[in-house]
Amino acid sequence: MLDKAMEATVGAVDRRFLITVFLPTALFLGLTVVTVWPSFRPGGALTWWQSQSGELRLIGGLVFLAVALLTAALLGSGLGLLVRVYEGYWPGRLGTAVAALGRRHHRKVLAGLAVRADAASYARIESGYPFPSDRAEVRPTTLGNVLRNAELHPRYRYGVDAVLVWPRLFQLAPERALACVAAARADVELHLTVSALSVLYGLIAGTAQLLQMGPWWSFPLLFTGPMAVGLLSYLAAVAAARTYGTHVKAIFDLHRLDVLDKAAADLPGPEEERWHRLQEFWYRAVPPLTTVVPGVASADAHPTAPPDEEARRSVRLSGWLAMGVLLATLAGSLFLLMI
């Protein structure tokens, strides 16, 4: 009976949403409430909770569940934006400046891999970077480069625009292949959600301990710990993104011709030229049988981005972030120790 009741309660909630968004959000809200509780002390919030009546605890639990569901729903609707932020799409002048530093660093890494040209270097390029000749496509973050690598794979091999063709290919790919892609994508989103919430919790918890003048050890524990979890979760997201990219590449390698057979069976010529004509039809409404010069229109459809202004120095963003967390931890600990 309990299993049936749980199935009826959670059955309407998508399992992916439950694991990827709701559980991390509920944990984040619970830890935040305990941490910012007035006169923070271990077990303080739990003691207060146990002192309340059963009715108040039931109402409080329902309110917490409703708030967690609403917050998770809002976060779930913005997962695409969260992924883009971790990819390095940062707005504003500051975001542009920081992104330029990240691109400079990764371009240097890519150039070094291309110079070495050994098996290990090729493997890193094949799974995590655009081609060395395609410097304009380099993203500011490791995650951004891994996902960009998967997106560029069909274009490099077959002249296929992955963004344009994927919605059509999705309708024809086998369910097993799509399930693998969905599972890998869910892993990426789960790790990024945990990373973002961990960093946010570290900022909230660290600030709360400074304002409440807690014990000196509380700031390092509640600030550095979540930051470390956030970094580890990001690294796990990068590993999951490589798996996701592998599945996406495999679908294009094995099933791209299904789209040509359905949408361009009458087009003559080699595969790359057929893709070029079909994509011009989808993108620009150019009739597929119109005589075109291969490569000219597609160059217009995919303009090469102007190179960013090179920063004056190469700065490893991860190193600066680690140094900033360390300095903030030391400063907060000294402040709490002196008061």
mmCIF file of C-alpha atoms in Angstrom:
data_model
loop_
_atom_site.group_PDB
_atom_site.id
_atom_site.type_symbol
_atom_site.label_atom_id
_atom_site.label_comp_id
_atom_site.label_asym_id
_atom_site.label_seq_id
_atom_site.Cartn_x
_atom_site.Cartn_y
_atom_site.Cartn_z
ATOM 1 C CA MET A 1 0.000 0.000 0.000
ATOM 2 C CA LEU A 2 2.830 2.412 0.798
ATOM 3 C CA ASP A 3 4.411 1.763 -2.591
ATOM 4 C CA LYS A 4 1.088 2.477 -4.298
ATOM 5 C CA ALA A 5 0.631 5.659 -2.311
ATOM 6 C CA MET A 6 4.128 6.885 -3.207
ATOM 7 C CA GLU A 7 3.495 6.023 -6.850
ATOM 8 C CA ALA A 8 0.255 7.990 -6.835
ATOM 9 C CA THR A 9 1.882 10.962 -5.118
ATOM 10 C CA VAL A 10 5.030 11.170 -7.224
ATOM 11 C CA GLY A 11 3.645 9.636 -10.405
ATOM 12 C CA ALA A 12 2.628 13.010 -11.808
ATOM 13 C CA VAL A 13 6.096 14.427 -11.187
ATOM 14 C CA ASP A 14 8.604 13.682 -13.878
ATOM 15 C CA ARG A 15 11.371 11.490 -12.512
ATOM 16 C CA ARG A 16 14.011 13.565 -14.239
ATOM 17 C CA PHE A 17 12.637 16.715 -12.602
ATOM 18 C CA LEU A 18 12.489 14.974 -9.228
ATOM 19 C CA ILE A 19 16.121 13.838 -9.251
ATOM 20 C CA THR A 20 17.734 16.628 -11.228
ATOM 21 C CA VAL A 21 16.019 19.661 -9.727
ATOM 22 C CA PHE A 22 13.636 18.992 -6.834
ATOM 23 C CA LEU A 23 15.877 16.973 -4.509
ATOM 24 C CA PRO A 24 18.888 19.364 -4.773
ATOM 25 C CA THR A 25 16.544 22.339 -4.320
ATOM 26 C CA ALA A 26 14.852 20.846 -1.252
ATOM 27 C CA LEU A 27 18.234 20.036 0.300
ATOM 28 C CA PHE A 28 19.489 23.544 -0.454
ATOM 29 C CA LEU A 29 16.422 25.190 1.143
ATOM 30 C CA GLY A 30 16.587 22.933 4.191
ATOM 31 C CA LEU A 31 20.271 23.611 4.815
ATOM 32 C CA THR A 32 19.757 27.331 4.260
ATOM 33 C CA VAL A 33 16.969 27.488 6.848
ATOM 34 C CA VAL A 34 19.105 25.635 9.400
ATOM 35 C CA THR A 35 22.149 27.794 8.698
ATOM 36 C CA VAL A 36 20.505 31.222 8.867
ATOM 37 C CA TRP A 37 18.479 30.280 11.928
ATOM 38 C CA PRO A 38 18.860 33.006 14.607
ATOM 39 C CA SER A 39 21.575 32.184 17.129
ATOM 40 C CA PHE A 40 22.901 29.408 14.928
ATOM 41 C CA ARG A 41 24.068 26.357 16.795
ATOM 42 C CA PRO A 42 24.149 22.674 15.856
ATOM 43 C CA GLY A 43 20.658 21.229 16.335
ATOM 44 C CA GLY A 44 19.042 24.603 17.153
ATOM 45 C CA ALA A 45 16.494 24.471 14.361
ATOM 46 C CA LEU A 46 15.820 20.778 15.001
ATOM 47 C CA THR A 47 15.160 21.462 18.698
ATOM 48 C CA TRP A 48 12.687 24.217 17.825
ATOM 49 C CA TRP A 49 10.968 21.960 15.286
ATOM 50 C CA GLN A 50 10.523 19.150 17.818
ATOM 51 C CA SER A 51 9.019 21.540 20.346
ATOM 52 C CA GLN A 52 6.112 22.425 18.044
ATOM 53 C CA SER A 53 2.756 20.688 17.979
ATOM 54 C CA GLY A 54 1.884 18.054 15.420
ATOM 55 C CA GLU A 55 -0.486 20.380 13.567
ATOM 56 C CA LEU A 56 2.127 23.120 13.208
ATOM 57 C CA ARG A 57 4.720 20.626 12.034
ATOM 58 C CA LEU A 58 2.296 19.295 9.418
ATOM 59 C CA ILE A 59 1.503 22.794 8.169
ATOM 60 C CA GLY A 60 5.195 23.714 8.174
ATOM 61 C CA GLY A 61 6.081 20.586 6.238
ATOM 62 C CA LEU A 62 3.412 21.287 3.621
ATOM 63 C CA VAL A 63 4.530 24.903 3.278
ATOM 64 C CA PHE A 64 8.154 23.808 2.884
ATOM 65 C CA LEU A 65 7.152 21.235 0.258
ATOM 66 C CA ALA A 66 5.147 23.837 -1.673
ATOM 67 C CA VAL A 67 8.000 26.352 -1.572
ATOM 68 C CA ALA A 68 10.481 23.677 -2.650
ATOM 69 C CA LEU A 69 8.277 22.587 -5.560
ATOM 70 C CA LEU A 70 7.760 26.168 -6.738
ATOM 71 C CA THR A 71 11.471 26.981 -6.470
ATOM 72 C CA ALA A 72 12.402 23.752 -8.249
ATOM 73 C CA ALA A 73 9.893 24.474 -11.022
ATOM 74 C CA LEU A 74 11.396 27.917 -11.572
ATOM 75 C CA LEU A 75 14.905 26.488 -11.545
ATOM 76 C CA GLY A 76 13.893 23.658 -13.866
ATOM 77 C CA SER A 77 12.486 26.102 -16.408
ATOM 78 C CA GLY A 78 15.849 27.875 -16.445
ATOM 79 C CA LEU A 79 18.144 24.863 -16.786
ATOM 80 C CA GLY A 80 18.968 25.823 -20.352
ATOM 81 C CA LEU A 81 20.082 29.258 -19.167
ATOM 82 C CA LEU A 82 22.111 27.667 -16.364
ATOM 83 C CA VAL A 83 23.947 25.463 -18.864
ATOM 84 C CA ARG A 84 24.685 28.494 -21.048
ATOM 85 C CA VAL A 85 26.128 30.363 -18.070
ATOM 86 C CA TYR A 86 28.490 27.461 -17.346
ATOM 87 C CA GLU A 87 29.351 27.328 -21.065
ATOM 88 C CA GLY A 88 30.623 30.907 -20.897
ATOM 89 C CA TYR A 89 27.812 33.003 -22.361
ATOM 90 C CA TRP A 90 28.162 35.956 -19.975
ATOM 91 C CA PRO A 91 26.461 39.292 -20.680
ATOM 92 C CA GLY A 92 27.729 42.794 -20.048
ATOM 93 C CA ARG A 93 31.148 44.377 -20.266
ATOM 94 C CA LEU A 94 32.494 42.456 -17.291
ATOM 95 C CA GLY A 95 31.224 39.172 -18.701
ATOM 96 C CA THR A 96 32.784 39.958 -22.079
ATOM 97 C CA ALA A 97 36.123 40.794 -20.465
ATOM 98 C CA VAL A 98 36.188 37.630 -18.352
ATOM 99 C CA ALA A 99 35.115 35.538 -21.349
ATOM 100 C CA ALA A 100 38.011 36.992 -23.354
ATOM 101 C CA LEU A 101 40.431 35.803 -20.680
ATOM 102 C CA GLY A 102 38.896 32.344 -20.723
ATOM 103 C CA ARG A 103 39.072 32.118 -24.507
ATOM 104 C CA ARG A 104 42.702 33.222 -24.504
ATOM 105 C CA HIS A 105 43.592 30.505 -22.010
ATOM 106 C CA HIS A 106 41.797 27.744 -23.906
ATOM 107 C CA ARG A 107 43.227 28.880 -27.229
ATOM 108 C CA LYS A 108 46.705 28.551 -25.751
ATOM 109 C CA VAL A 109 45.848 25.077 -24.481
ATOM 110 C CA LEU A 110 44.455 24.087 -27.889
ATOM 111 C CA ALA A 111 47.517 25.455 -29.694
ATOM 112 C CA GLY A 112 49.795 23.465 -27.390
ATOM 113 C CA LEU A 113 47.825 20.280 -28.050
ATOM 114 C CA ALA A 114 48.029 20.872 -31.802
ATOM 115 C CA VAL A 115 51.802 21.369 -31.634
ATOM 116 C CA ARG A 116 52.386 18.162 -29.674
ATOM 117 C CA ALA A 117 50.197 16.185 -32.098
ATOM 118 C CA ASP A 118 50.462 12.919 -30.163
ATOM 119 C CA ALA A 119 47.697 10.424 -29.469
ATOM 120 C CA ALA A 120 46.798 11.875 -26.062
ATOM 121 C CA SER A 121 46.651 15.430 -27.437
ATOM 122 C CA TYR A 122 44.487 14.334 -30.355
ATOM 123 C CA ALA A 123 42.121 12.555 -27.965
ATOM 124 C CA ARG A 124 41.709 15.742 -25.928
ATOM 125 C CA ILE A 125 40.972 17.780 -29.050
ATOM 126 C CA GLU A 126 38.603 15.156 -30.455
ATOM 127 C CA SER A 127 36.503 15.073 -27.292
ATOM 128 C CA GLY A 128 36.831 18.579 -25.898
ATOM 129 C CA TYR A 129 37.788 21.300 -28.389
ATOM 130 C CA PRO A 130 36.999 22.656 -31.846
ATOM 131 C CA PHE A 131 39.583 22.051 -34.569
ATOM 132 C CA PRO A 132 42.793 24.067 -33.947
ATOM 133 C CA SER A 133 42.155 25.966 -37.202
ATOM 134 C CA ASP A 134 38.717 27.045 -35.897
ATOM 135 C CA ARG A 135 39.896 29.394 -33.132
ATOM 136 C CA ALA A 136 36.773 31.569 -33.325
ATOM 137 C CA GLU A 137 34.690 28.651 -31.988
ATOM 138 C CA VAL A 138 36.686 28.252 -28.757
ATOM 139 C CA ARG A 139 34.553 28.898 -25.666
ATOM 140 C CA PRO A 140 35.723 30.447 -22.350
ATOM 141 C CA THR A 141 35.094 27.328 -20.227
ATOM 142 C CA THR A 142 35.952 23.654 -20.404
ATOM 143 C CA LEU A 143 32.279 22.684 -20.377
ATOM 144 C CA GLY A 144 31.535 25.114 -23.179
ATOM 145 C CA ASN A 145 34.308 23.647 -25.334
ATOM 146 C CA VAL A 146 33.169 20.061 -24.728
ATOM 147 C CA LEU A 147 29.594 20.869 -25.767
ATOM 148 C CA ARG A 148 30.784 22.971 -28.700
ATOM 149 C CA ASN A 149 32.943 20.057 -29.840
ATOM 150 C CA ALA A 150 29.874 17.808 -30.015
ATOM 151 C CA GLU A 151 27.911 20.486 -31.878
ATOM 152 C CA LEU A 152 30.661 21.016 -34.467
ATOM 153 C CA HIS A 153 31.335 17.309 -35.114
ATOM 154 C CA PRO A 154 28.605 16.913 -37.806
ATOM 155 C CA ARG A 155 29.720 20.097 -39.568
ATOM 156 C CA TYR A 156 33.350 19.040 -39.705
ATOM 157 C CA ARG A 157 32.600 15.521 -40.979
ATOM 158 C CA TYR A 158 29.514 15.923 -43.147
ATOM 159 C CA GLY A 159 28.733 19.620 -43.570
ATOM 160 C CA VAL A 160 25.705 19.283 -41.271
ATOM 161 C CA ASP A 161 24.500 22.158 -39.090
ATOM 162 C CA ALA A 162 23.707 20.291 -35.868
ATOM 163 C CA VAL A 163 21.409 22.994 -34.476
ATOM 164 C CA LEU A 164 19.353 23.113 -37.671
ATOM 165 C CA VAL A 165 19.199 19.378 -38.365
ATOM 166 C CA TRP A 166 18.834 17.979 -34.829
ATOM 167 C CA PRO A 167 15.060 18.662 -34.465
ATOM 168 C CA ARG A 168 14.484 16.654 -37.683
ATOM 169 C CA LEU A 169 16.913 13.923 -36.729
ATOM 170 C CA PHE A 170 15.299 13.652 -33.301
ATOM 171 C CA GLN A 171 12.057 12.535 -34.945
ATOM 172 C CA LEU A 172 13.797 9.665 -36.773
ATOM 173 C CA ALA A 173 16.454 8.443 -34.339
ATOM 174 C CA PRO A 174 15.760 5.172 -32.452
ATOM 175 C CA GLU A 175 14.265 5.438 -28.984
ATOM 176 C CA ARG A 176 17.242 3.658 -27.418
ATOM 177 C CA ALA A 177 19.663 6.244 -28.809
ATOM 178 C CA LEU A 178 17.463 9.132 -27.692
ATOM 179 C CA ALA A 179 17.167 7.602 -24.220
ATOM 180 C CA CYS A 180 20.965 7.542 -23.931
ATOM 181 C CA VAL A 181 21.147 11.194 -24.955
ATOM 182 C CA ALA A 182 18.407 12.176 -22.484
ATOM 183 C CA ALA A 183 20.083 10.302 -19.621
ATOM 184 C CA ALA A 184 23.464 11.885 -20.345
ATOM 185 C CA ARG A 185 21.886 15.334 -20.609
ATOM 186 C CA ALA A 186 20.105 14.791 -17.286
ATOM 187 C CA ASP A 187 23.447 13.940 -15.660
ATOM 188 C CA VAL A 188 24.950 17.192 -16.944
ATOM 189 C CA GLU A 189 22.006 19.216 -15.639
ATOM 190 C CA LEU A 190 22.040 17.433 -12.263
ATOM 191 C CA HIS A 191 25.728 18.178 -11.666
ATOM 192 C CA LEU A 192 25.352 21.795 -12.765
ATOM 193 C CA THR A 193 22.321 22.259 -10.514
ATOM 194 C CA VAL A 194 24.249 20.898 -7.542
ATOM 195 C CA SER A 195 27.220 23.091 -8.438
ATOM 196 C CA ALA A 196 25.159 26.278 -8.688
ATOM 197 C CA LEU A 197 23.192 25.615 -5.498
ATOM 198 C CA SER A 198 26.381 24.708 -3.595
ATOM 199 C CA VAL A 199 28.063 27.965 -4.557
ATOM 200 C CA LEU A 200 24.918 29.927 -3.655
ATOM 201 C CA TYR A 201 24.644 28.125 -0.322
ATOM 202 C CA GLY A 202 28.301 28.841 0.453
ATOM 203 C CA LEU A 203 27.749 32.562 -0.139
ATOM 204 C CA ILE A 204 24.580 32.636 1.984
ATOM 205 C CA ALA A 205 26.000 30.504 4.795
ATOM 206 C CA GLY A 206 29.312 32.390 4.927
ATOM 207 C CA THR A 207 27.562 35.754 5.026
ATOM 208 C CA ALA A 208 25.144 34.529 7.720
ATOM 209 C CA GLN A 209 28.003 33.403 9.954
ATOM 210 C CA LEU A 210 29.760 36.751 9.618
ATOM 211 C CA LEU A 211 26.563 38.645 10.480
ATOM 212 C CA GLN A 212 25.662 36.338 13.376
ATOM 213 C CA MET A 213 29.259 36.374 14.649
ATOM 214 C CA GLY A 214 29.359 32.615 14.955
ATOM 215 C CA PRO A 215 32.352 30.549 16.085
ATOM 216 C CA TRP A 216 35.546 31.041 14.098
ATOM 217 C CA TRP A 217 35.380 27.575 12.549
ATOM 218 C CA SER A 218 31.878 28.082 11.140
ATOM 219 C CA PHE A 219 32.937 30.299 8.249
ATOM 220 C CA PRO A 220 35.594 27.948 6.792
ATOM 221 C CA LEU A 221 33.242 25.001 7.194
ATOM 222 C CA LEU A 222 30.137 26.606 5.712
ATOM 223 C CA PHE A 223 31.882 28.627 3.015
ATOM 224 C CA THR A 224 34.832 26.604 1.748
ATOM 225 C CA GLY A 225 33.026 23.250 1.975
ATOM 226 C CA PRO A 226 30.132 24.183 -0.354
ATOM 227 C CA MET A 227 32.552 25.911 -2.743
ATOM 228 C CA ALA A 228 34.576 22.694 -2.980
ATOM 229 C CA VAL A 229 31.382 20.725 -3.634
ATOM 230 C CA GLY A 230 30.474 23.215 -6.351
ATOM 231 C CA LEU A 231 33.851 22.779 -8.052
ATOM 232 C CA LEU A 232 33.696 18.980 -7.876
ATOM 233 C CA SER A 233 30.157 19.003 -9.258
ATOM 234 C CA TYR A 234 31.297 21.166 -12.159
ATOM 235 C CA LEU A 235 34.110 18.725 -12.956
ATOM 236 C CA ALA A 236 31.559 15.894 -12.836
ATOM 237 C CA ALA A 237 29.364 17.881 -15.251
ATOM 238 C CA VAL A 238 32.299 18.152 -17.677
ATOM 239 C CA ALA A 239 32.782 14.373 -17.580
ATOM 240 C CA ALA A 240 29.047 13.831 -18.121
ATOM 241 C CA ALA A 241 29.125 16.311 -21.016
ATOM 242 C CA ARG A 242 31.781 14.208 -22.765
ATOM 243 C CA THR A 243 29.461 11.203 -22.549
ATOM 244 C CA TYR A 244 26.569 13.317 -23.805
ATOM 245 C CA GLY A 245 28.674 14.548 -26.717
ATOM 246 C CA THR A 246 29.663 11.000 -27.621
ATOM 247 C CA HIS A 247 26.001 9.957 -27.873
ATOM 248 C CA VAL A 248 25.108 13.002 -29.985
ATOM 249 C CA LYS A 249 28.000 12.317 -32.370
ATOM 250 C CA ALA A 250 26.972 8.667 -32.678
ATOM 251 C CA ILE A 251 23.414 9.613 -33.637
ATOM 252 C CA PHE A 252 24.659 11.902 -36.404
ATOM 253 C CA ASP A 253 27.176 9.297 -37.601
ATOM 254 C CA LEU A 254 24.629 6.493 -37.803
ATOM 255 C CA HIS A 255 21.277 8.123 -38.564
ATOM 256 C CA ARG A 256 21.870 11.416 -40.424
ATOM 257 C CA LEU A 257 21.171 9.692 -43.773
ATOM 258 C CA ASP A 258 17.661 8.903 -42.553
ATOM 259 C CA VAL A 259 16.927 12.637 -42.734
ATOM 260 C CA LEU A 260 18.317 12.853 -46.267
ATOM 261 C CA ASP A 261 16.245 9.840 -47.318
ATOM 262 C CA LYS A 262 13.092 11.445 -45.940
ATOM 263 C CA ALA A 263 13.624 15.088 -46.908
ATOM 264 C CA ALA A 264 16.040 15.071 -49.850
ATOM 265 C CA ALA A 265 15.731 11.729 -51.599
ATOM 266 C CA ASP A 266 15.460 13.407 -55.034
ATOM 267 C CA LEU A 267 18.471 15.691 -54.662
ATOM 268 C CA PRO A 268 21.463 14.674 -56.801
ATOM 269 C CA GLY A 269 25.139 14.912 -55.920
ATOM 270 C CA PRO A 270 27.403 13.842 -53.050
ATOM 271 C CA GLU A 271 26.233 13.889 -49.468
ATOM 272 C CA GLU A 272 27.847 17.184 -48.457
ATOM 273 C CA GLU A 273 26.307 19.022 -51.405
ATOM 274 C CA ARG A 274 22.872 17.538 -50.650
ATOM 275 C CA TRP A 275 23.135 18.699 -47.054
ATOM 276 C CA HIS A 276 24.159 22.137 -48.243
ATOM 277 C CA ARG A 277 21.118 22.451 -50.544
ATOM 278 C CA LEU A 278 18.705 21.090 -47.943
ATOM 279 C CA GLN A 279 19.962 23.363 -45.199
ATOM 280 C CA GLU A 280 19.770 26.403 -47.471
ATOM 281 C CA PHE A 281 16.147 25.484 -48.098
ATOM 282 C CA TRP A 282 15.381 25.197 -44.387
ATOM 283 C CA TYR A 283 17.394 28.238 -43.366
ATOM 284 C CA ARG A 284 16.857 30.641 -46.290
ATOM 285 C CA ALA A 285 13.971 29.078 -48.254
ATOM 286 C CA VAL A 286 16.265 28.615 -51.264
ATOM 287 C CA PRO A 287 14.706 25.909 -53.503
ATOM 288 C CA PRO A 288 16.867 22.770 -53.226
ATOM 289 C CA LEU A 289 17.255 22.380 -57.007
ATOM 290 C CA THR A 290 18.529 25.944 -57.515
ATOM 291 C CA THR A 291 22.086 26.079 -58.788
ATOM 292 C CA VAL A 292 24.333 27.332 -56.028
ATOM 293 C CA VAL A 293 28.042 27.458 -55.411
ATOM 294 C CA PRO A 294 28.776 25.080 -52.516
ATOM 295 C CA GLY A 295 30.216 26.830 -49.523
ATOM 296 C CA VAL A 296 29.256 30.401 -50.453
ATOM 297 C CA ALA A 297 25.767 30.528 -48.990
ATOM 298 C CA SER A 298 26.712 28.348 -46.054
ATOM 299 C CA ALA A 299 29.474 30.761 -45.200
ATOM 300 C CA ASP A 300 26.808 33.471 -44.992
ATOM 301 C CA ALA A 301 24.562 31.263 -42.916
ATOM 302 C CA HIS A 302 27.375 30.553 -40.473
ATOM 303 C CA PRO A 303 29.435 33.736 -40.385
ATOM 304 C CA THR A 304 32.771 33.493 -38.736
ATOM 305 C CA ALA A 305 32.771 35.465 -35.548
ATOM 306 C CA PRO A 306 35.361 38.235 -35.384
ATOM 307 C CA PRO A 307 38.273 37.330 -33.181
ATOM 308 C CA ASP A 308 38.111 38.688 -29.673
ATOM 309 C CA GLU A 309 40.626 41.242 -28.555
ATOM 310 C CA GLU A 310 43.448 39.319 -26.966
ATOM 311 C CA ALA A 311 43.861 40.024 -23.269
ATOM 312 C CA ARG A 312 47.239 41.331 -22.175
ATOM 313 C CA ARG A 313 47.812 38.388 -19.886
ATOM 314 C CA SER A 314 46.808 34.748 -19.775
ATOM 315 C CA VAL A 315 44.936 34.184 -16.536
ATOM 316 C CA ARG A 316 43.799 30.803 -15.320
ATOM 317 C CA LEU A 317 40.287 31.530 -14.089
ATOM 318 C CA SER A 318 40.155 28.456 -11.905
ATOM 319 C CA GLY A 319 43.340 29.561 -10.130
ATOM 320 C CA TRP A 320 41.962 33.024 -9.419
ATOM 321 C CA LEU A 321 38.700 31.508 -8.163
ATOM 322 C CA ALA A 322 40.529 29.159 -5.799
ATOM 323 C CA MET A 323 42.686 32.033 -4.530
ATOM 324 C CA GLY A 324 39.607 34.195 -3.967
ATOM 325 C CA VAL A 325 37.845 31.456 -1.995
ATOM 326 C CA LEU A 326 40.966 30.903 0.112
ATOM 327 C CA LEU A 327 41.403 34.623 0.861
ATOM 328 C CA ALA A 328 37.717 35.013 1.722
ATOM 329 C CA THR A 329 37.905 32.007 4.027
ATOM 330 C CA LEU A 330 40.964 33.347 5.846
ATOM 331 C CA ALA A 331 39.469 36.835 6.167
ATOM 332 C CA GLY A 332 36.171 35.515 7.518
ATOM 333 C CA SER A 333 37.894 33.199 9.993
ATOM 334 C CA LEU A 334 40.133 36.008 11.301
ATOM 335 C CA PHE A 335 37.128 38.300 11.665
ATOM 336 C CA LEU A 336 35.178 35.751 13.706
ATOM 337 C CA LEU A 337 38.277 34.920 15.734
ATOM 338 C CA MET A 338 38.885 38.549 16.712
ATOM 339 C CA ILE A 339 35.352 39.439 17.787
#
